[in-house]
DNA sequence: GGTCTGACTAAAT
DNA sequence: GATTTAGCCAGAC
């Protein structure tokens, strides 16, 4: 396992967030809240987004959207269009910064991993 | 060391 | 049913 060191601090929460984000299958998306709940901090969805602030290349942050499937975090990418292009490249339909067929491509970690 | 903001979510109005 | 407010925790000023 490759330890992610954003800093020399604890970043334990960040590490878990990245771990789950990496587990998102190709062509699927999940929400910050879903990851947060899986990590045990259901009400800290914001922290997930914050954790993504480090956004290492190993983490497919483009597969993480808010609960309505909106590409809320696209502005944090190197280029605002990168997120949508990557999602489309994986077969996810994106229209007006929103993931189409969200119900179909949605991937819930606590539903897929905690079986 | 107190205050504000933030890639969100859910409940209340 | 849509809009607004409050709650969350952690980092930045």
PDB file of C-alpha atoms (C1' of nucleotides) in Angstrom:
ATOM      1  CA  UNK A   1       0.000   0.000   0.000  1.00  0.00           C
ATOM      2  CA  UNK A   2       1.265   3.378  -0.917  1.00  0.00           C
ATOM      3  CA  UNK A   3       1.073   5.888   1.893  1.00  0.00           C
ATOM      4  CA  UNK A   4      -0.114   9.251   0.776  1.00  0.00           C
ATOM      5  CA  UNK A   5       1.640  12.042   2.491  1.00  0.00           C
ATOM      6  CA  UNK A   6       0.086  15.382   1.957  1.00  0.00           C
ATOM      7  CA  UNK A   7       1.991  16.598   4.929  1.00  0.00           C
ATOM      8  CA  UNK A   8       3.735  15.174   7.909  1.00  0.00           C
ATOM      9  CA  UNK A   9       0.550  15.446   9.887  1.00  0.00           C
ATOM     10  CA  UNK A  10      -2.014  12.788  10.596  1.00  0.00           C
ATOM     11  CA  UNK A  11      -4.098  13.106   7.443  1.00  0.00           C
ATOM     12  CA  UNK A  12      -5.662   9.814   8.371  1.00  0.00           C
ATOM     13  CA  UNK A  13      -9.033  10.971   7.265  1.00  0.00           C
ATOM     14  CA  UNK A  14      -7.658  12.209   4.004  1.00  0.00           C
ATOM     15  CA  UNK A  15      -5.958   8.922   3.365  1.00  0.00           C
ATOM     16  CA  UNK A  16      -9.175   6.998   3.844  1.00  0.00           C
ATOM     17  CA  UNK A  17     -11.011   9.387   1.609  1.00  0.00           C
ATOM     18  CA  UNK A  18      -8.462   8.878  -1.142  1.00  0.00           C
ATOM     19  CA  UNK A  19      -8.598   5.137  -0.629  1.00  0.00           C
ATOM     20  CA  UNK A  20     -12.338   5.025  -1.181  1.00  0.00           C
ATOM     21  CA  UNK A  21     -12.134   7.412  -4.102  1.00  0.00           C
ATOM     22  CA  UNK A  22      -9.633   5.119  -5.791  1.00  0.00           C
ATOM     23  CA  UNK A  23     -12.048   2.238  -5.352  1.00  0.00           C
ATOM     24  CA  UNK A  24     -14.658   3.896  -7.484  1.00  0.00           C
ATOM     25  CA  UNK A  25     -15.071   1.675 -10.540  1.00  0.00           C
ATOM     26  CA  UNK A  26     -14.565   3.168 -13.948  1.00  0.00           C
ATOM     27  CA  UNK A  27     -17.726   4.568 -15.390  1.00  0.00           C
ATOM     28  CA  UNK A  28     -19.217   5.133 -11.965  1.00  0.00           C
ATOM     29  CA  UNK A  29     -19.545   8.144  -9.714  1.00  0.00           C
ATOM     30  CA  UNK A  30     -20.248   8.633  -6.052  1.00  0.00           C
ATOM     31  CA  UNK A  31     -21.065  11.471  -3.729  1.00  0.00           C
ATOM     32  CA  UNK A  32     -19.068  13.131  -1.008  1.00  0.00           C
ATOM     33  CA  UNK A  33     -21.708  12.177   1.508  1.00  0.00           C
ATOM     34  CA  UNK A  34     -21.523   8.526   0.494  1.00  0.00           C
ATOM     35  CA  UNK A  35     -17.803   8.453   1.104  1.00  0.00           C
ATOM     36  CA  UNK A  36     -18.216  10.404   4.309  1.00  0.00           C
ATOM     37  CA  UNK A  37     -20.778   7.936   5.576  1.00  0.00           C
ATOM     38  CA  UNK A  38     -18.606   5.019   4.654  1.00  0.00           C
ATOM     39  CA  UNK A  39     -15.812   6.548   6.669  1.00  0.00           C
ATOM     40  CA  UNK A  40     -18.140   7.147   9.574  1.00  0.00           C
ATOM     41  CA  UNK A  41     -18.651  10.872   9.292  1.00  0.00           C
ATOM     42  CA  UNK A  42     -21.967  11.135   7.587  1.00  0.00           C
ATOM     43  CA  UNK A  43     -22.349  14.789   8.375  1.00  0.00           C
ATOM     44  CA  UNK A  44     -18.894  15.705   7.303  1.00  0.00           C
ATOM     45  CA  UNK A  45     -19.342  15.478   3.581  1.00  0.00           C
ATOM     46  CA  UNK A  46     -17.599  18.807   3.361  1.00  0.00           C
ATOM     47  CA  UNK A  47     -14.487  17.281   4.816  1.00  0.00           C
ATOM     48  CA  UNK A  48     -14.425  14.816   1.961  1.00  0.00           C
ATOM     49  CA  UNK A  49     -14.454  17.666  -0.472  1.00  0.00           C
ATOM     50  CA  UNK A  50     -11.822  19.355   1.573  1.00  0.00           C
ATOM     51  CA  UNK A  51      -9.742  16.247   1.592  1.00  0.00           C
ATOM     52  CA  UNK A  52      -9.961  16.234  -2.156  1.00  0.00           C
ATOM     53  CA  UNK A  53      -8.292  19.579  -2.008  1.00  0.00           C
ATOM     54  CA  UNK A  54      -5.046  17.629  -2.072  1.00  0.00           C
ATOM     55  CA  UNK A  55      -6.396  15.775  -5.065  1.00  0.00           C
ATOM     56  CA  UNK A  56      -3.400  13.521  -5.862  1.00  0.00           C
ATOM     57  CA  UNK A  57      -3.199  12.122  -9.372  1.00  0.00           C
ATOM     58  CA  UNK A  58      -3.900   8.703  -7.889  1.00  0.00           C
ATOM     59  CA  UNK A  59      -7.328   9.809  -6.855  1.00  0.00           C
ATOM     60  CA  UNK A  60     -10.057   9.959  -9.503  1.00  0.00           C
ATOM     61  CA  UNK A  61     -11.655  13.006  -7.967  1.00  0.00           C
ATOM     62  CA  UNK A  62     -13.589  13.493 -11.172  1.00  0.00           C
ATOM     63  CA  UNK A  63     -15.686  10.487 -10.168  1.00  0.00           C
ATOM     64  CA  UNK A  64     -16.719  12.228  -6.993  1.00  0.00           C
ATOM     65  CA  UNK A  65     -19.632  14.609  -7.311  1.00  0.00           C
ATOM     66  CA  UNK A  66     -22.222  15.993  -4.981  1.00  0.00           C
ATOM     67  CA  UNK A  67     -25.354  14.047  -4.220  1.00  0.00           C
ATOM     68  CA  UNK A  68     -27.303  15.409  -7.167  1.00  0.00           C
ATOM     69  CA  UNK A  69     -24.562  14.476  -9.602  1.00  0.00           C
ATOM     70  CA  UNK A  70     -23.464  18.007 -10.209  1.00  0.00           C
ATOM     71  CA  UNK A  71     -19.827  18.638 -11.027  1.00  0.00           C
ATOM     72  CA  UNK A  72     -19.505  21.053  -8.169  1.00  0.00           C
ATOM     73  CA  UNK A  73     -15.798  20.474  -7.822  1.00  0.00           C
ATOM     74  CA  UNK A  74     -14.869  20.853 -11.439  1.00  0.00           C
ATOM     75  CA  UNK A  75     -13.563  24.329 -10.781  1.00  0.00           C
ATOM     76  CA  UNK A  76     -10.857  22.833  -8.615  1.00  0.00           C
ATOM     77  CA  UNK A  77      -9.412  20.832 -11.460  1.00  0.00           C
ATOM     78  CA  UNK A  78      -6.463  21.986 -13.530  1.00  0.00           C
ATOM     79  CA  UNK A  79      -9.091  22.856 -16.094  1.00  0.00           C
ATOM     80  CA  UNK A  80     -12.831  23.108 -15.410  1.00  0.00           C
ATOM     81  CA  UNK A  81     -13.558  20.949 -18.402  1.00  0.00           C
ATOM     82  CA  UNK A  82     -11.196  18.165 -17.424  1.00  0.00           C
ATOM     83  CA  UNK A  83     -13.696  16.653 -15.025  1.00  0.00           C
ATOM     84  CA  UNK A  84     -16.486  16.436 -17.547  1.00  0.00           C
ATOM     85  CA  UNK A  85     -14.206  15.181 -20.283  1.00  0.00           C
ATOM     86  CA  UNK A  86     -12.870  12.449 -18.069  1.00  0.00           C
ATOM     87  CA  UNK A  87     -16.338  11.357 -17.049  1.00  0.00           C
ATOM     88  CA  UNK A  88     -17.471  11.304 -20.650  1.00  0.00           C
ATOM     89  CA  UNK A  89     -14.375   9.328 -21.524  1.00  0.00           C
ATOM     90  CA  UNK A  90     -15.553   6.690 -19.086  1.00  0.00           C
ATOM     91  CA  UNK A  91     -18.994   6.511 -20.598  1.00  0.00           C
ATOM     92  CA  UNK A  92     -20.725   8.837 -18.175  1.00  0.00           C
ATOM     93  CA  UNK A  93     -23.074  11.295 -19.767  1.00  0.00           C
ATOM     94  CA  UNK A  94     -22.582  14.812 -18.538  1.00  0.00           C
ATOM     95  CA  UNK A  95     -24.904  17.612 -19.489  1.00  0.00           C
ATOM     96  CA  UNK A  96     -24.666  21.139 -18.178  1.00  0.00           C
ATOM     97  CA  UNK A  97     -22.157  20.158 -15.502  1.00  0.00           C
ATOM     98  CA  UNK A  98     -24.496  17.466 -14.292  1.00  0.00           C
ATOM     99  CA  UNK A  99     -24.125  13.718 -14.485  1.00  0.00           C
ATOM    100  CA  UNK A 100     -26.927  12.156 -16.470  1.00  0.00           C
ATOM    101  CA  UNK A 101     -28.272   8.735 -15.557  1.00  0.00           C
ATOM    102  CA  UNK A 102     -26.893   9.376 -12.103  1.00  0.00           C
ATOM    103  CA  UNK A 103     -29.044   6.610 -10.732  1.00  0.00           C
ATOM    104  CA  UNK A 104     -27.381   4.222 -13.148  1.00  0.00           C
ATOM    105  CA  UNK A 105     -23.771   5.260 -12.697  1.00  0.00           C
ATOM    106  CA  UNK A 106     -24.040   5.986  -9.017  1.00  0.00           C
ATOM    107  CA  UNK A 107     -21.735   3.885  -6.891  1.00  0.00           C
ATOM    108  CA  UNK A 108     -22.214   3.753  -3.162  1.00  0.00           C
ATOM    109  CA  UNK A 109     -19.179   2.463  -1.234  1.00  0.00           C
ATOM    110  CA  UNK A 110     -21.194   1.432   1.803  1.00  0.00           C
ATOM    111  CA  UNK A 111     -23.442  -0.485  -0.544  1.00  0.00           C
ATOM    112  CA  UNK A 112     -20.791  -2.081  -2.726  1.00  0.00           C
ATOM    113  CA  UNK A 113     -17.978  -2.563  -0.241  1.00  0.00           C
ATOM    114  CA  UNK A 114     -19.875  -3.298   2.930  1.00  0.00           C
ATOM    115  CA  UNK A 115     -21.881  -6.152   1.626  1.00  0.00           C
TER     116      UNK A 115
ATOM    117  C1'  DG B   1      -6.727  31.750  19.910  1.00  0.00           C
ATOM    118  C1'  DG B   2     -11.263  33.180  17.954  1.00  0.00           C
ATOM    119  C1'  DT B   3     -13.656  33.556  13.518  1.00  0.00           C
ATOM    120  C1'  DC B   4     -14.803  32.422   8.687  1.00  0.00           C
ATOM    121  C1'  DT B   5     -14.991  29.763   4.983  1.00  0.00           C
ATOM    122  C1'  DG B   6     -15.675  25.527   2.413  1.00  0.00           C
ATOM    123  C1'  DA B   7     -15.382  20.276  -3.834  1.00  0.00           C
ATOM    124  C1'  DC B   8     -21.903  18.985   1.167  1.00  0.00           C
ATOM    125  C1'  DT B   9     -26.345  17.181   3.082  1.00  0.00           C
ATOM    126  C1'  DA B  10     -30.598  17.084   5.176  1.00  0.00           C
ATOM    127  C1'  DA B  11     -34.308  19.214   7.508  1.00  0.00           C
ATOM    128  C1'  DA B  12     -37.363  23.039   8.120  1.00  0.00           C
ATOM    129  C1'  DT B  13     -40.128  26.868   6.171  1.00  0.00           C
TER     130       DT B  13
ATOM    131  C1'  DG C   1     -42.563  21.508  -4.362  1.00  0.00           C
ATOM    132  C1'  DA C   2     -38.750  24.947  -4.199  1.00  0.00           C
ATOM    133  C1'  DT C   3     -35.933  27.934  -1.430  1.00  0.00           C
ATOM    134  C1'  DT C   4     -33.505  28.914   2.890  1.00  0.00           C
ATOM    135  C1'  DT C   5     -31.159  27.794   7.057  1.00  0.00           C
ATOM    136  C1'  DA C   6     -28.632  25.161  10.062  1.00  0.00           C
ATOM    137  C1'  DG C   7     -25.136  21.548  11.096  1.00  0.00           C
ATOM    138  C1'  DC C   8     -20.475  19.442  10.340  1.00  0.00           C
ATOM    139  C1'  DC C   9     -15.299  19.346  11.125  1.00  0.00           C
ATOM    140  C1'  DA C  10     -11.044  20.913   9.752  1.00  0.00           C
ATOM    141  C1'  DG C  11      -7.926  24.246   7.821  1.00  0.00           C
ATOM    142  C1'  DA C  12      -6.687  29.193   6.867  1.00  0.00           C
ATOM    143  C1'  DC C  13      -6.399  34.142   8.445  1.00  0.00           C
TER     144       DC C  13
END
